[in-house]
PDB file of C-alpha atoms in Angstrom:
ATOM      1  CA  GLU A1062      67.490 196.731  45.210  1.00 66.00           C
ATOM      2  CA  LEU A1063      63.287 196.426  43.794  1.00 64.00           C
ATOM      3  CA  GLY A1064      64.437 198.323  40.786  1.00 66.00           C
ATOM      4  CA  GLU A1065      67.459 195.437  40.151  1.00 69.00           C
ATOM      5  CA  LEU A1066      64.820 192.921  40.386  1.00 65.00           C
ATOM      6  CA  LEU A1067      62.803 194.197  37.686  1.00 66.00           C
ATOM      7  CA  ASP A1068      65.182 194.799  35.590  1.00 63.00           C
ATOM      8  CA  GLN A1069      66.930 191.454  35.522  1.00 67.00           C
ATOM      9  CA  ALA A1070      62.610 190.054  35.448  1.00 65.00           C
ATOM     10  CA  GLU A1071      62.782 192.501  32.411  1.00 67.00           C
ATOM     11  CA  ILE A1072      66.134 190.696  31.191  1.00 70.00           C
ATOM     12  CA  ALA A1073      64.093 186.911  32.020  1.00 65.00           C
ATOM     13  CA  LEU A1074      61.096 188.214  30.541  1.00 67.00           C
ATOM     14  CA  SER A1075      62.845 189.255  26.781  1.00 65.00           C
ATOM     15  CA  GLU A1076      64.737 185.729  26.222  1.00 70.00           C
ATOM     16  CA  ALA A1077      61.844 183.886  27.197  1.00 66.00           C
ATOM     17  CA  SER A1078      59.830 185.630  24.459  1.00 71.00           C
ATOM     18  CA  SER A1079      62.766 185.755  22.371  1.00 71.00           C
ATOM     19  CA  LEU A1080      63.204 181.707  23.476  1.00 70.00           C
ATOM     20  CA  LEU A1081      60.009 181.495  22.456  1.00 72.00           C
ATOM     21  CA  GLU A1082      59.816 182.796  19.114  1.00 74.00           C
ATOM     22  CA  ARG A1083      62.553 180.783  17.672  1.00 70.00           C
ATOM     23  CA  LEU A1084      60.594 178.108  19.343  1.00 69.00           C
ATOM     24  CA  ILE A1085      58.443 178.853  16.711  1.00 67.00           C
ATOM     25  CA  GLU A1086      59.902 179.516  14.222  1.00 68.00           C
ATOM     26  CA  SER A1087      61.607 176.039  14.548  1.00 67.00           C
ATOM     27  CA  ALA A1088      58.033 174.047  15.257  1.00 64.00           C
ATOM     28  CA  GLY A1089      57.072 175.456  11.600  1.00 61.00           C
ATOM     29  CA  GLY A1090      54.995 177.766  13.503  1.00 54.00           C
ATOM     30  CA  ASP A1091      53.803 181.515  12.661  1.00 56.00           C
ATOM     31  CA  SER A1092      52.521 184.080  13.349  1.00 60.00           C
ATOM     32  CA  SER A1093      49.174 183.532  12.264  1.00 65.00           C
ATOM     33  CA  SER A1094      48.796 180.703  13.917  1.00 67.00           C
ATOM     34  CA  ASN A1095      49.551 183.073  17.133  1.00 70.00           C
ATOM     35  CA  VAL A1096      46.780 185.605  16.338  1.00 75.00           C
ATOM     36  CA  GLU A1097      44.127 182.046  15.653  1.00 76.00           C
ATOM     37  CA  VAL A1098      45.235 181.233  19.457  1.00 73.00           C
ATOM     38  CA  GLU A1099      44.457 184.106  21.197  1.00 76.00           C
ATOM     39  CA  GLU A1100      41.859 184.618  18.724  1.00 80.00           C
ATOM     40  CA  ARG A1101      39.539 181.295  20.395  1.00 76.00           C
ATOM     41  CA  LEU A1102      40.486 182.286  23.581  1.00 77.00           C
ATOM     42  CA  GLU A1103      39.328 185.709  23.365  1.00 80.00           C
ATOM     43  CA  ALA A1104      36.660 183.762  22.208  1.00 81.00           C
ATOM     44  CA  TYR A1105      36.146 181.443  24.895  1.00 75.00           C
ATOM     45  CA  SER A1106      36.785 184.355  27.031  1.00 80.00           C
ATOM     46  CA  ARG A1107      33.754 185.999  25.702  1.00 76.00           C
ATOM     47  CA  LEU A1108      31.194 183.039  26.174  1.00 74.00           C
ATOM     48  CA  ILE A1109      32.855 182.022  29.438  1.00 76.00           C
ATOM     49  CA  ALA A1110      31.895 185.158  30.801  1.00 81.00           C
ATOM     50  CA  ARG A1111      28.139 185.215  29.139  1.00 78.00           C
ATOM     51  CA  PHE A1112      27.205 182.246  30.740  1.00 76.00           C
ATOM     52  CA  GLY A1113      28.557 182.746  34.149  1.00 82.00           C
ATOM     53  CA  GLY A1114      31.995 183.501  34.295  1.00 78.00           C
ATOM     54  CA  THR A1115      33.691 180.373  35.097  1.00 80.00           C
ATOM     55  CA  VAL A1116      34.763 176.934  33.410  1.00 77.00           C
ATOM     56  CA  GLU A1117      32.519 175.094  35.097  1.00 82.00           C
ATOM     57  CA  SER A1118      29.069 177.143  34.409  1.00 80.00           C
ATOM     58  CA  LEU A1119      29.641 177.688  30.276  1.00 74.00           C
ATOM     59  CA  VAL A1120      30.571 173.526  30.461  1.00 81.00           C
ATOM     60  CA  GLN A1121      27.240 173.636  33.273  1.00 83.00           C
ATOM     61  CA  ALA A1122      25.740 176.404  30.183  1.00 82.00           C
ATOM     62  CA  GLY A1123      26.627 173.860  27.386  1.00 83.00           C
ATOM     63  CA  GLU A1124      25.063 170.445  28.956  1.00 85.00           C
ATOM     64  CA  ARG A1125      21.486 171.871  29.844  1.00 85.00           C
ATOM     65  CA  LEU A1126      21.974 173.132  25.453  1.00 84.00           C
ATOM     66  CA  GLU A1127      22.766 169.633  24.405  1.00 89.00           C
ATOM     67  CA  ALA A1128      19.953 168.420  26.876  1.00 88.00           C
ATOM     68  CA  GLY A1129      17.367 171.358  25.303  1.00 88.00           C
ATOM     69  CA  LEU A1130      18.508 170.080  21.321  1.00 89.00           C
ATOM     70  CA  ARG A1131      17.731 166.086  22.217  1.00 91.00           C
ATOM     71  CA  GLU A1132      14.538 167.126  23.439  1.00 92.00           C
ATOM     72  CA  TYR A1133      14.497 169.197  20.035  1.00 92.00           C
ATOM     73  CA  ASP A1134      14.569 165.916  17.688  1.00 93.00           C
ATOM     74  CA  MET A1135      12.881 164.341  19.372  1.00 94.00           C
ATOM     75  CA  ALA A1136       9.501 166.567  19.239  1.00 94.00           C
ATOM     76  CA  VAL A1137      10.443 166.527  16.249  1.00 94.00           C
ATOM     77  CA  GLN A1138      10.995 163.060  15.094  1.00 95.00           C
ATOM     78  CA  ARG A1139       7.521 162.346  17.065  1.00 96.00           C
ATOM     79  CA  ARG A1140       6.288 165.267  15.034  1.00 96.00           C
ATOM     80  CA  THR A1141       7.216 162.948  11.892  1.00 96.00           C
ATOM     81  CA  GLU A1142       5.161 160.419  13.705  1.00 96.00           C
ATOM     82  CA  LEU A1143       2.148 161.947  14.394  1.00 96.00           C
ATOM     83  CA  GLU A1144       2.102 163.252  10.096  1.00 95.00           C
ATOM     84  CA  VAL A1145       2.792 159.444   9.330  1.00 95.00           C
ATOM     85  CA  TYR A1146       0.444 158.318  11.491  1.00 96.00           C
ATOM     86  CA  LEU A1147      -2.389 161.109  10.089  1.00 93.00           C
ATOM     87  CA  GLU A1148      -1.367 160.633   6.293  1.00 93.00           C
ATOM     88  CA  ASP A1149      -2.401 156.504   7.198  1.00 94.00           C
ATOM     89  CA  THR A1150      -5.829 157.561   9.586  1.00 93.00           C
ATOM     90  CA  SER A1151      -6.825 159.564   6.844  1.00 92.00           C
ATOM     91  CA  SER A1152      -6.159 157.435   3.475  1.00 92.00           C
ATOM     92  CA  ALA A1153      -8.082 154.730   6.492  1.00 93.00           C
ATOM     93  CA  LEU A1154     -11.202 157.495   7.065  1.00 91.00           C
ATOM     94  CA  VAL A1155     -11.575 158.480   3.139  1.00 91.00           C
ATOM     95  CA  ARG A1156     -11.334 154.426   1.623  1.00 92.00           C
ATOM     96  CA  LEU A1157     -13.925 154.168   4.829  1.00 92.00           C
ATOM     97  CA  ALA A1158     -15.687 156.332   3.481  1.00 91.00           C
ATOM     98  CA  GLY A1159     -15.759 155.737  -0.262  1.00 91.00           C
ATOM     99  CA  LYS A1160     -17.144 152.070   0.807  1.00 93.00           C
ATOM    100  CA  ILE A1161     -19.705 153.590   3.003  1.00 93.00           C
ATOM    101  CA  THR A1162     -20.982 156.083   0.155  1.00 93.00           C
ATOM    102  CA  ALA A1163     -20.711 153.054  -2.229  1.00 94.00           C
ATOM    103  CA  GLY A1164     -22.926 150.667   0.810  1.00 95.00           C
ATOM    104  CA  ARG A1165     -25.703 153.435   0.346  1.00 94.00           C
ATOM    105  CA  GLU A1166     -26.157 154.075  -3.312  1.00 95.00           C
ATOM    106  CA  LYS A1167     -26.681 150.133  -3.358  1.00 95.00           C
ATOM    107  CA  ALA A1168     -29.045 150.622  -0.435  1.00 95.00           C
ATOM    108  CA  SER A1169     -30.327 153.761  -1.712  1.00 95.00           C
ATOM    109  CA  GLN A1170     -31.479 152.177  -5.056  1.00 95.00           C
ATOM    110  CA  GLU A1171     -32.717 149.714  -3.558  1.00 95.00           C
ATOM    111  CA  PHE A1172     -35.181 151.219  -0.882  1.00 96.00           C
ATOM    112  CA  SER A1173     -36.456 153.526  -3.568  1.00 96.00           C
ATOM    113  CA  GLU A1174     -37.886 150.402  -4.949  1.00 96.00           C
ATOM    114  CA  ARG A1175     -40.115 149.123  -2.733  1.00 96.00           C
ATOM    115  CA  VAL A1176     -40.996 152.977  -1.147  1.00 97.00           C
ATOM    116  CA  LEU A1177     -42.239 152.860  -5.526  1.00 96.00           C
ATOM    117  CA  LEU A1178     -43.966 150.311  -5.065  1.00 96.00           C
ATOM    118  CA  GLU A1179     -45.806 150.113  -1.853  1.00 95.00           C
ATOM    119  CA  LEU A1180     -47.304 154.375  -3.228  1.00 96.00           C
ATOM    120  CA  LYS A1181     -48.154 152.420  -6.293  1.00 95.00           C
ATOM    121  CA  LYS A1182     -50.328 149.935  -3.753  1.00 95.00           C
ATOM    122  CA  LEU A1183     -51.250 153.762  -2.626  1.00 94.00           C
ATOM    123  CA  ASN A1184     -52.858 154.870  -5.175  1.00 93.00           C
ATOM    124  CA  MET A1185     -50.416 157.114  -6.756  1.00 94.00           C
ATOM    125  CA  PRO A1186     -49.251 155.441 -10.087  1.00 94.00           C
ATOM    126  CA  TRP A1187     -47.538 157.837 -10.966  1.00 95.00           C
ATOM    127  CA  ALA A1188     -45.944 159.032  -7.975  1.00 95.00           C
ATOM    128  CA  GLN A1189     -41.929 158.738  -8.765  1.00 96.00           C
ATOM    129  CA  PHE A1190     -39.128 158.314  -5.942  1.00 96.00           C
ATOM    130  CA  SER A1191     -35.715 158.262  -4.760  1.00 96.00           C
ATOM    131  CA  VAL A1192     -32.662 158.321  -2.476  1.00 96.00           C
ATOM    132  CA  GLU A1193     -30.647 161.389  -3.671  1.00 96.00           C
ATOM    133  CA  LEU A1194     -26.920 160.835  -2.084  1.00 95.00           C
ATOM    134  CA  GLN A1195     -25.944 164.995  -1.389  1.00 93.00           C
ATOM    135  CA  ARG A1196     -22.076 165.977  -1.184  1.00 92.00           C
ATOM    136  CA  VAL A1197     -21.938 167.244   2.104  1.00 91.00           C
ATOM    137  CA  SER A1198     -20.816 170.739   1.950  1.00 87.00           C
ATOM    138  CA  ARG A1199     -19.372 171.157   5.112  1.00 89.00           C
ATOM    139  CA  GLY A1200     -16.772 169.075   7.399  1.00 88.00           C
ATOM    140  CA  LEU A1201     -13.207 168.156   7.790  1.00 89.00           C
ATOM    141  CA  ASP A1202     -11.578 168.441   4.079  1.00 89.00           C
ATOM    142  CA  ILE A1203      -9.101 165.024   3.707  1.00 89.00           C
ATOM    143  CA  GLN A1204      -7.365 164.453   1.725  1.00 87.00           C
ATOM    144  CA  GLY A1205      -9.879 166.621  -1.169  1.00 86.00           C
ATOM    145  CA  ALA A1206     -12.899 164.467   0.143  1.00 87.00           C
ATOM    146  CA  ILE A1207     -15.134 166.621   2.499  1.00 90.00           C
ATOM    147  CA  LEU A1208     -16.866 164.526   5.737  1.00 90.00           C
ATOM    148  CA  GLY A1209     -19.524 165.299   7.572  1.00 88.00           C
ATOM    149  CA  SER A1210     -20.351 163.797  10.731  1.00 85.00           C
ATOM    150  CA  ARG A1211     -21.985 161.660   9.188  1.00 86.00           C
ATOM    151  CA  GLY A1212     -20.059 160.911   5.711  1.00 87.00           C
ATOM    152  CA  SER A1213     -19.022 162.943   3.114  1.00 91.00           C
ATOM    153  CA  GLU A1214     -22.919 162.536   1.711  1.00 94.00           C
ATOM    154  CA  ASN A1215     -26.647 163.275   2.736  1.00 92.00           C
ATOM    155  CA  PRO A1216     -29.618 161.929   1.672  1.00 94.00           C
ATOM    156  CA  VAL A1217     -32.560 163.329   0.411  1.00 96.00           C
ATOM    157  CA  PHE A1218     -35.305 162.139  -0.773  1.00 97.00           C
ATOM    158  CA  MET A1219     -37.069 163.267  -3.817  1.00 97.00           C
ATOM    159  CA  PHE A1220     -40.317 162.611  -4.675  1.00 96.00           C
ATOM    160  CA  SER A1221     -42.635 163.860  -7.563  1.00 96.00           C
ATOM    161  CA  ALA A1222     -46.462 162.808  -7.484  1.00 94.00           C
ATOM    162  CA  ASN A1223     -47.459 163.574 -11.001  1.00 92.00           C
ATOM    163  CA  ARG A1224     -46.055 162.842 -14.380  1.00 91.00           C
ATOM    164  CA  GLY A1225     -43.609 164.626 -16.278  1.00 91.00           C
ATOM    165  CA  ILE A1226     -42.684 166.688 -13.638  1.00 94.00           C
ATOM    166  CA  PRO A1227     -39.125 165.494 -11.993  1.00 95.00           C
ATOM    167  CA  PRO A1228     -39.152 164.703  -8.855  1.00 96.00           C
ATOM    168  CA  GLU A1229     -38.056 167.477  -6.221  1.00 96.00           C
ATOM    169  CA  PRO A1230     -36.985 167.345  -2.389  1.00 96.00           C
ATOM    170  CA  LEU A1231     -39.487 165.390  -0.332  1.00 95.00           C
ATOM    171  CA  GLU A1232     -40.393 168.259   1.938  1.00 92.00           C
ATOM    172  CA  SER A1233     -40.504 171.007  -0.745  1.00 93.00           C
ATOM    173  CA  VAL A1234     -42.943 169.423  -2.746  1.00 93.00           C
ATOM    174  CA  ALA A1235     -45.227 167.278  -1.535  1.00 91.00           C
ATOM    175  CA  SER A1236     -48.766 168.424  -0.015  1.00 91.00           C
ATOM    176  CA  GLY A1237     -50.163 167.278   3.537  1.00 92.00           C
ATOM    177  CA  GLY A1238     -51.919 163.330   1.599  1.00 92.00           C
ATOM    178  CA  GLU A1239     -48.965 163.049  -0.796  1.00 93.00           C
ATOM    179  CA  LEU A1240     -45.869 162.716   2.277  1.00 94.00           C
ATOM    180  CA  SER A1241     -48.128 161.149   4.600  1.00 94.00           C
ATOM    181  CA  ARG A1242     -48.816 158.666   2.177  1.00 95.00           C
ATOM    182  CA  VAL A1243     -45.353 158.991   1.386  1.00 95.00           C
ATOM    183  CA  ALA A1244     -43.777 158.017   5.227  1.00 95.00           C
ATOM    184  CA  LEU A1245     -46.388 155.244   5.439  1.00 95.00           C
ATOM    185  CA  SER A1246     -44.310 153.422   2.046  1.00 95.00           C
ATOM    186  CA  ILE A1247     -41.268 154.555   3.458  1.00 95.00           C
ATOM    187  CA  ALA A1248     -42.086 152.998   6.554  1.00 95.00           C
ATOM    188  CA  LEU A1249     -43.132 149.274   5.213  1.00 94.00           C
ATOM    189  CA  ALA A1250     -41.004 149.890   3.130  1.00 92.00           C
ATOM    190  CA  GLN A1251     -38.101 149.113   5.539  1.00 87.00           C
TER     191      GLN A1251
END
């Protein structure tokens, strides 16, 4: 009786298979589309197995990946916003440093003239004094400009007490008496 049932089942499966092939042919399908469907089913099966063994676990994994992708996209957008902000801030900082430099150049010229007047009053007729603005060598490189904690340059007092001798940094050329008179002249010139 069991053998008879198996024979009948085999005949029914064969008939169903033939019917399916005829339906596929009449619908314009071919065996390559069947292969494609089977390959997709196999890929889905591998994904399901990889992500927990159930369709639900695969869907949850997909949701987690989508959430991670949204977070990544938001991080990329934030980075782009920060890069624009950094560029704008850097440009503003370089512009302000330029204004500070221009102000220092003007003030150093006026200050040097006042100090020279005071030095002449202190019996140093041949004295030369100036404030030289030397570019800083260490600091942040912002758009090609090196900026230190006090701007893009440091003031250096240049001095010579004698005619014909070019001014050099005050701390390296002034004697004790000259240094005292220069300090007094600076104090009076302010």
